[in-house]
Amino acid sequence: MRLGILTSGGDCAGLNAVIRAVVLRAARGYGFEVVGIHEATDGLLQRPIAATVLTTESVRGILFQGGTILRTTNRGNPFSYPTPDGPRDRSQEVLEGYRALGLDALIGVGGDGSLAILRRLAVLGGWNLVGIPKTIDNDLGHTEHAVGFNTAVAVATEAVDRLHVTAASHNRVMVLEVMGRDAGHIALTAGVAGGADVILIPEIPYDIDKVCAKIEERRQMGRNFSLVVVAESVRSVSGEVSTWADAHGSVRYGGIGRLIADEIARRTGAETRVTILGHVQRGGSPVPLDRVIGSAFGVAAVDLVAQGRFDRMVAWRNRRVVDVPLAEAVASCQRVDPDDTLVHTARGLGISFGD
Ligand code: F6P
């Protein structure tokens, strides 16, 4: 059996733990050969194809390393591949590349977007595909954890902790903008873990008057500083969001924290400062949970291949690895449920969502 593996979409901490687990399980458990494809499906577009055989030797020492030794891209959708002359369908070239590698099965590590693309290719090309969920946004359906989320939360929580002391020293309102795309999981979890005063998430539209009221309430109690954690795609009750187009024309989030901080300063007279945490949430060494979940997913995905059970995604539920239909997982986006336990917890602690 010749088994391929690729990492696709934005990187995150824990991908190397997955790769290592796949190689170890494949080699030691089943005697399968593993081929690592470079830069997601971009590796299959290159001629010669960018792929290398991975051995237990080549994955030695990578468990605690951030990033992905296979590299990745989140701009390489082969069905709409960016070229200077506009998007082009290069899916047939990817299928040719895959055929040339002579693989019996593929393990794709990705978020909802990249797993959906891989599945589309698998259907077209008759690939035997197993998916492993990774995304700091944690917005994939049917799994409680995706690889990378817990590290991103740890980084964001540390940022809240660090901002806390400097906010208190200067009597400032500190606004921390975190990633998460259209889901507020990072903001909510790090906000609760760090003891934020206000958490703004896209699932609960905020009213800036209510945010300012919370800051005033704290002042009345003699607390002259506040911590506001903002998810990058948050929107106000009047629908205000902050997006911008980059040099490649892609619409991106980022910057809403600045608008909110300015508005708080204008309305309350508070001195505000903004931190946009950005890609530090994706880099660095994975926290233990991401190493453990990544390892468990890697082993389970190879087991599925060995059992001939394809078109499935491994998932984490109730302290176990289970597997679910890949099509269902990529079709169900898991945003924060406003009735979620963590939302209830935050409200119980007196944290405002600006609603
Ligand atoms: O999906 C992961 C993520 O980090 C989002 O939270 C963020 O909006 C986006 O990717 C950033 O993408 P890029 O790596 O292209 O800047």
Short mmCIF file of C-alpha atoms and ligand atoms in Angstrom, two decimals:
data_model
loop_
_atom_site.label_atom_id
_atom_site.label_comp_id
_atom_site.label_asym_id
_atom_site.label_seq_id
_atom_site.Cartn_x
_atom_site.Cartn_y
_atom_site.Cartn_z
CA MET A 1 0.00 0.00 0.00
CA ARG A 2 1.32 3.43 -1.00
CA LEU A 3 -0.30 6.16 1.05
CA GLY A 4 -0.13 9.88 0.28
CA ILE A 5 -0.43 12.71 2.80
CA LEU A 6 -0.73 16.45 2.30
CA THR A 7 -1.48 19.47 4.47
CA SER A 8 -3.79 22.05 2.93
CA GLY A 9 -5.16 25.51 3.78
CA GLY A 10 -3.71 27.82 6.42
CA ASP A 11 -1.07 26.24 8.62
CA CYS A 12 -1.42 25.80 12.38
CA ALA A 13 0.43 24.20 15.25
CA GLY A 14 0.07 20.42 15.46
CA LEU A 15 0.34 19.54 11.76
CA ASN A 16 3.73 17.93 12.25
CA ALA A 17 2.31 15.79 15.06
CA VAL A 18 -0.27 14.53 12.54
CA ILE A 19 2.35 13.81 9.85
CA ARG A 20 4.57 11.99 12.34
CA ALA A 21 1.67 9.87 13.61
CA VAL A 22 0.60 8.91 10.08
CA VAL A 23 4.13 7.84 9.15
CA LEU A 24 4.72 5.90 12.38
CA ARG A 25 1.38 4.10 12.25
CA ALA A 26 1.68 3.33 8.54
CA ALA A 27 5.23 1.99 8.82
CA ARG A 28 5.07 0.18 12.13
CA GLY A 29 1.43 -0.91 12.14
CA TYR A 30 0.96 -1.93 8.53
CA GLY A 31 4.21 -1.66 6.57
CA PHE A 32 2.66 0.98 4.26
CA GLU A 33 4.88 3.39 2.37
CA VAL A 34 4.03 7.07 2.93
CA VAL A 35 4.52 9.77 0.31
CA GLY A 36 4.40 13.38 1.51
CA ILE A 37 3.03 15.78 -1.13
CA HIS A 38 4.43 19.30 -0.86
CA GLU A 39 2.39 22.50 -0.61
CA ALA A 40 -1.02 20.86 -0.71
CA THR A 41 -2.31 20.16 -4.24
CA ASP A 42 0.27 22.59 -5.64
CA GLY A 43 2.79 19.75 -5.32
CA LEU A 44 0.68 17.68 -7.73
CA LEU A 45 0.71 20.52 -10.28
CA GLN A 46 4.48 20.69 -10.40
CA ARG A 47 6.50 18.64 -12.89
CA PRO A 48 8.32 16.74 -11.60
CA ILE A 49 5.71 16.29 -8.89
CA ALA A 50 6.83 17.79 -5.58
CA ALA A 51 6.62 14.82 -3.22
CA THR A 52 9.00 12.76 -1.10
CA VAL A 53 8.82 9.41 0.63
CA LEU A 54 8.51 9.95 4.38
CA THR A 55 10.18 7.46 6.67
CA THR A 56 10.26 7.09 10.44
CA GLU A 57 13.67 8.73 10.16
CA SER A 58 12.36 11.78 8.28
CA VAL A 59 9.71 12.53 10.93
CA ARG A 60 12.07 12.22 13.86
CA GLY A 61 12.02 15.28 16.16
CA ILE A 62 9.09 17.09 14.52
CA LEU A 63 6.40 16.44 17.16
CA PHE A 64 6.89 19.75 18.93
CA GLN A 65 7.65 21.86 15.84
CA GLY A 66 5.10 24.39 14.56
CA GLY A 67 4.20 24.74 10.87
CA THR A 68 4.21 21.78 8.51
CA ILE A 69 7.27 20.03 7.08
CA LEU A 70 5.18 19.43 3.93
CA ARG A 71 4.35 23.15 3.62
CA THR A 72 0.88 24.28 2.54
CA THR A 73 -1.13 26.92 0.71
CA ASN A 74 -4.55 28.47 1.12
CA ARG A 75 -4.52 30.09 -2.34
CA GLY A 76 -4.27 27.04 -4.56
CA ASN A 77 -7.82 25.89 -5.30
CA PRO A 78 -7.17 23.82 -8.48
CA PHE A 79 -10.73 24.43 -9.70
CA SER A 80 -10.12 28.18 -9.64
CA TYR A 81 -6.37 28.50 -9.66
CA PRO A 82 -5.06 32.06 -9.43
CA THR A 83 -3.06 33.10 -12.51
CA PRO A 84 -2.05 36.57 -13.77
CA ASP A 85 -4.85 36.22 -16.36
CA GLY A 86 -7.51 35.34 -13.79
CA PRO A 87 -8.63 32.05 -12.22
CA ARG A 88 -8.13 28.85 -14.26
CA ASP A 89 -9.39 25.27 -13.76
CA ARG A 90 -6.26 23.11 -13.26
CA SER A 91 -8.03 20.17 -11.63
CA GLN A 92 -7.15 17.76 -14.48
CA GLU A 93 -3.43 18.46 -13.98
CA VAL A 94 -3.81 17.65 -10.27
CA LEU A 95 -5.55 14.38 -11.13
CA GLU A 96 -2.75 13.49 -13.56
CA GLY A 97 -0.15 14.25 -10.89
CA TYR A 98 -1.97 12.05 -8.41
CA ARG A 99 -2.19 9.18 -10.91
CA ALA A 100 1.52 9.50 -11.65
CA LEU A 101 2.37 9.02 -7.98
CA GLY A 102 0.62 5.65 -8.00
CA LEU A 103 -1.07 6.17 -4.65
CA ASP A 104 -3.61 3.73 -3.21
CA ALA A 105 -5.06 6.27 -0.78
CA LEU A 106 -4.64 9.85 0.41
CA ILE A 107 -4.85 11.42 3.84
CA GLY A 108 -5.75 15.11 3.51
CA VAL A 109 -5.26 17.39 6.50
CA GLY A 110 -7.34 20.53 6.10
CA GLY A 111 -10.11 22.86 7.19
CA ASP A 112 -13.61 22.97 5.72
CA GLY A 113 -12.59 24.74 2.51
CA SER A 114 -9.56 22.61 1.70
CA LEU A 115 -11.22 19.32 2.66
CA ALA A 116 -14.19 20.22 0.42
CA ILE A 117 -11.79 20.82 -2.50
CA LEU A 118 -9.96 17.55 -1.81
CA ARG A 119 -13.24 15.68 -1.69
CA ARG A 120 -14.31 17.17 -5.02
CA LEU A 121 -11.02 16.00 -6.54
CA ALA A 122 -11.43 12.58 -4.91
CA VAL A 123 -14.87 12.15 -6.45
CA LEU A 124 -13.59 13.19 -9.89
CA GLY A 125 -10.44 11.11 -9.74
CA GLY A 126 -11.72 8.11 -7.79
CA TRP A 127 -9.27 8.79 -4.95
CA ASN A 128 -9.53 6.87 -1.68
CA LEU A 129 -9.56 9.85 0.68
CA VAL A 130 -9.56 10.17 4.47
CA GLY A 131 -9.73 13.65 6.04
CA ILE A 132 -8.15 15.01 9.21
CA PRO A 133 -9.58 18.29 10.58
CA LYS A 134 -7.22 21.17 11.29
CA THR A 135 -8.04 24.83 11.71
CA ILE A 136 -7.39 27.40 14.40
CA ASP A 137 -10.94 28.62 13.72
CA ASN A 138 -12.43 25.32 15.01
CA ASP A 139 -15.40 25.81 12.71
CA LEU A 140 -15.56 22.32 11.15
CA GLY A 141 -18.72 20.42 11.93
CA HIS A 142 -18.89 17.08 13.72
CA THR A 143 -15.67 17.48 15.71
CA GLU A 144 -15.18 19.16 19.07
CA HIS A 145 -11.56 19.94 18.32
CA ALA A 146 -9.66 20.59 15.13
CA VAL A 147 -5.87 20.44 15.27
CA GLY A 148 -4.40 23.90 15.95
CA PHE A 149 -7.32 25.45 17.79
CA ASN A 150 -6.02 24.85 21.30
CA THR A 151 -2.61 26.36 20.52
CA ALA A 152 -4.25 29.45 19.04
CA VAL A 153 -6.36 29.78 22.18
CA ALA A 154 -3.26 29.43 24.37
CA VAL A 155 -1.49 32.19 22.43
CA ALA A 156 -4.54 34.46 22.60
CA THR A 157 -4.99 33.79 26.32
CA GLU A 158 -1.38 34.65 27.00
CA ALA A 159 -1.92 37.90 25.10
CA VAL A 160 -4.95 38.73 27.31
CA ASP A 161 -2.87 38.01 30.41
CA ARG A 162 -0.07 40.26 29.24
CA LEU A 163 -2.45 43.05 28.26
CA HIS A 164 -4.19 42.78 31.62
CA VAL A 165 -1.20 44.00 33.62
CA THR A 166 -0.28 46.83 31.28
CA ALA A 167 -3.95 47.91 31.07
CA ALA A 168 -4.09 48.07 34.88
CA SER A 169 -0.80 49.98 35.11
CA HIS A 170 -2.03 52.70 32.73
CA ASN A 171 -5.78 52.76 33.36
CA ARG A 172 -6.36 51.88 29.73
CA VAL A 173 -8.92 49.98 27.71
CA MET A 174 -7.03 47.32 25.78
CA VAL A 175 -8.65 45.88 22.67
CA LEU A 176 -7.29 42.54 21.46
CA GLU A 177 -8.32 41.41 17.97
CA VAL A 178 -8.01 37.68 17.35
CA MET A 179 -8.49 35.46 14.29
CA GLY A 180 -11.24 32.93 13.70
CA ARG A 181 -12.65 33.84 10.30
CA ASP A 182 -16.48 33.69 10.58
CA ALA A 183 -16.49 31.95 13.97
CA GLY A 184 -15.87 33.37 17.44
CA HIS A 185 -14.41 30.28 19.11
CA ILE A 186 -10.92 31.72 19.70
CA ALA A 187 -12.26 35.02 21.06
CA LEU A 188 -14.80 33.31 23.31
CA THR A 189 -12.45 30.69 24.73
CA ALA A 190 -9.46 33.01 25.22
CA GLY A 191 -11.73 35.74 26.56
CA VAL A 192 -13.14 33.48 29.25
CA ALA A 193 -9.73 31.95 30.02
CA GLY A 194 -8.11 35.38 30.29
CA GLY A 195 -10.89 37.04 32.27
CA ALA A 196 -11.85 39.62 29.63
CA ASP A 197 -14.51 42.20 30.48
CA VAL A 198 -16.04 42.28 27.01
CA ILE A 199 -15.98 39.56 24.33
CA LEU A 200 -17.27 40.37 20.88
CA ILE A 201 -17.98 37.49 18.51
CA PRO A 202 -19.61 37.41 15.07
CA GLU A 203 -22.42 35.15 16.28
CA ILE A 204 -23.68 37.88 18.67
CA PRO A 205 -23.90 41.32 17.00
CA TYR A 206 -22.68 44.03 19.36
CA ASP A 207 -24.04 47.43 20.25
CA ILE A 208 -21.19 49.87 20.95
CA ASP A 209 -23.36 51.67 23.56
CA LYS A 210 -23.57 48.41 25.55
CA VAL A 211 -19.82 47.89 25.27
CA CYS A 212 -19.21 51.40 26.61
CA ALA A 213 -21.80 50.86 29.35
CA LYS A 214 -19.77 47.88 30.59
CA ILE A 215 -16.61 49.97 30.68
CA GLU A 216 -18.48 52.71 32.61
CA GLU A 217 -19.90 50.14 35.02
CA ARG A 218 -16.36 48.99 35.81
CA ARG A 219 -15.27 52.58 36.37
CA GLN A 220 -18.12 53.05 38.85
CA MET A 221 -16.70 50.04 40.71
CA GLY A 222 -13.28 51.70 40.79
CA ARG A 223 -11.78 49.60 37.98
CA ASN A 224 -10.25 52.06 35.59
CA PHE A 225 -9.11 49.58 33.00
CA SER A 226 -10.87 47.05 30.79
CA LEU A 227 -10.02 44.23 28.42
CA VAL A 228 -12.00 43.80 25.24
CA VAL A 229 -11.43 40.68 23.10
CA VAL A 230 -12.74 41.05 19.55
CA ALA A 231 -13.07 38.36 16.89
CA GLU A 232 -11.85 39.61 13.50
CA SER A 233 -15.21 39.17 11.74
CA VAL A 234 -17.43 40.65 14.46
CA ARG A 235 -20.28 42.83 13.28
CA SER A 236 -22.26 45.56 15.00
CA VAL A 237 -26.03 45.49 15.31
CA SER A 238 -26.08 47.94 12.40
CA GLY A 239 -24.02 45.48 10.32
CA GLU A 240 -20.63 47.22 10.44
CA VAL A 241 -17.70 44.86 9.65
CA SER A 242 -14.11 45.50 8.65
CA THR A 243 -12.77 43.81 5.54
CA TRP A 244 -10.22 44.86 2.96
CA ALA A 245 -8.91 43.49 -0.33
CA ASP A 246 -5.24 42.50 -0.44
CA ALA A 247 -2.89 42.98 -3.41
CA HIS A 248 -4.22 39.71 -4.93
CA GLY A 249 -7.81 40.89 -4.65
CA SER A 250 -8.71 38.46 -1.83
CA VAL A 251 -11.15 39.85 0.73
CA ARG A 252 -9.64 39.63 4.20
CA TYR A 253 -10.64 40.44 7.74
CA GLY A 254 -8.58 42.56 10.07
CA GLY A 255 -8.85 46.00 11.59
CA ILE A 256 -12.21 46.00 13.33
CA GLY A 257 -10.37 46.23 16.68
CA ARG A 258 -9.05 49.67 15.71
CA LEU A 259 -12.56 50.94 14.83
CA ILE A 260 -13.99 49.64 18.09
CA ALA A 261 -11.14 51.08 20.17
CA ASP A 262 -11.54 54.50 18.55
CA GLU A 263 -15.27 54.44 19.17
CA ILE A 264 -14.77 53.49 22.83
CA ALA A 265 -12.24 56.32 23.24
CA ARG A 266 -14.59 58.82 21.62
CA ARG A 267 -17.61 57.82 23.70
CA THR A 268 -16.03 57.18 27.11
CA GLY A 269 -12.94 59.37 27.02
CA ALA A 270 -10.85 56.31 27.92
CA GLU A 271 -7.35 55.89 26.63
CA THR A 272 -7.44 52.87 24.32
CA ARG A 273 -4.79 50.71 22.67
CA VAL A 274 -5.20 47.97 20.09
CA THR A 275 -3.33 44.71 19.55
CA ILE A 276 -4.02 42.70 16.41
CA LEU A 277 -2.65 39.28 17.24
CA GLY A 278 -2.56 37.91 13.69
CA HIS A 279 -0.48 34.96 12.61
CA VAL A 280 1.31 34.43 15.93
CA GLN A 281 -1.84 32.40 16.70
CA ARG A 282 -0.86 29.95 13.99
CA GLY A 283 2.86 29.58 14.64
CA GLY A 284 4.96 28.18 17.44
CA SER A 285 5.10 24.90 19.24
CA PRO A 286 1.76 23.08 19.62
CA VAL A 287 0.28 22.85 23.12
CA PRO A 288 0.01 19.28 24.53
CA LEU A 289 -3.66 18.91 23.51
CA ASP A 290 -2.89 19.66 19.85
CA ARG A 291 -0.02 17.16 19.91
CA VAL A 292 -2.25 14.52 21.48
CA ILE A 293 -5.25 15.12 19.22
CA GLY A 294 -3.03 15.38 16.15
CA SER A 295 -1.34 12.08 17.04
CA ALA A 296 -4.67 10.36 17.72
CA PHE A 297 -6.10 11.63 14.43
CA GLY A 298 -3.02 10.48 12.48
CA VAL A 299 -3.17 6.95 13.90
CA ALA A 300 -6.95 6.69 13.41
CA ALA A 301 -6.77 7.96 9.81
CA VAL A 302 -4.24 5.26 8.87
CA ASP A 303 -6.44 2.66 10.57
CA LEU A 304 -9.36 3.80 8.39
CA VAL A 305 -7.19 3.41 5.29
CA ALA A 306 -6.17 -0.10 6.42
CA GLN A 307 -9.85 -0.99 6.89
CA GLY A 308 -10.71 0.37 3.44
CA ARG A 309 -13.09 2.95 4.92
CA PHE A 310 -12.81 6.04 2.76
CA ASP A 311 -14.62 9.34 2.28
CA ARG A 312 -14.57 9.69 6.08
CA MET A 313 -13.11 12.32 8.40
CA VAL A 314 -11.70 11.51 11.81
CA ALA A 315 -13.26 13.59 14.58
CA TRP A 316 -12.98 14.16 18.32
CA ARG A 317 -16.08 13.53 20.41
CA ASN A 318 -16.47 12.80 24.12
CA ARG A 319 -12.78 12.07 24.65
CA ARG A 320 -12.64 9.63 21.71
CA VAL A 321 -11.68 9.60 18.09
CA VAL A 322 -14.63 8.70 15.90
CA ASP A 323 -15.11 9.00 12.15
CA VAL A 324 -17.86 10.77 10.25
CA PRO A 325 -18.82 11.14 6.58
CA LEU A 326 -16.44 13.68 5.06
CA ALA A 327 -19.22 15.27 2.99
CA GLU A 328 -21.27 15.95 6.12
CA ALA A 329 -18.34 17.38 8.04
CA VAL A 330 -17.36 19.90 5.37
CA ALA A 331 -20.97 20.92 4.80
CA SER A 332 -21.69 21.75 8.43
CA CYS A 333 -20.01 24.85 9.72
CA GLN A 334 -19.72 24.94 13.51
CA ARG A 335 -19.98 28.54 14.67
CA VAL A 336 -20.51 29.54 18.30
CA ASP A 337 -24.01 28.68 19.45
CA PRO A 338 -25.31 31.70 21.42
CA ASP A 339 -26.74 29.13 23.90
CA ASP A 340 -23.33 27.47 24.24
CA THR A 341 -22.07 26.57 27.72
CA LEU A 342 -19.13 28.90 27.34
CA VAL A 343 -21.39 31.82 26.40
CA HIS A 344 -23.52 31.03 29.45
CA THR A 345 -20.37 30.80 31.58
CA ALA A 346 -19.11 34.15 30.34
CA ARG A 347 -22.43 35.82 31.04
CA GLY A 348 -22.46 34.23 34.49
CA LEU A 349 -19.06 35.78 35.15
CA GLY A 350 -20.35 39.22 34.19
CA ILE A 351 -18.58 39.36 30.84
CA SER A 352 -20.43 41.51 28.32
CA PHE A 353 -21.04 40.46 24.70
CA GLY A 354 -22.17 43.98 23.87
CA ASP A 355 -25.76 42.80 23.41
O1 F6P B 1 -8.55 30.01 8.71
C1 F6P B 1 -7.42 30.29 9.47
C2 F6P B 1 -7.10 31.76 9.44
O2 F6P B 1 -5.95 31.98 10.24
C3 F6P B 1 -8.25 32.68 9.83
O3 F6P B 1 -8.46 32.72 11.21
C4 F6P B 1 -7.79 33.99 9.21
O4 F6P B 1 -8.88 34.83 8.94
C5 F6P B 1 -7.13 33.53 7.94
O5 F6P B 1 -6.79 32.16 8.11
C6 F6P B 1 -5.89 34.28 7.57
O6 F6P B 1 -5.44 33.79 6.33
P1 F6P B 1 -4.02 34.09 5.70
O7 F6P B 1 -3.06 33.05 6.18
O8 F6P B 1 -4.26 33.96 4.24
O9 F6P B 1 -3.59 35.44 6.13
#
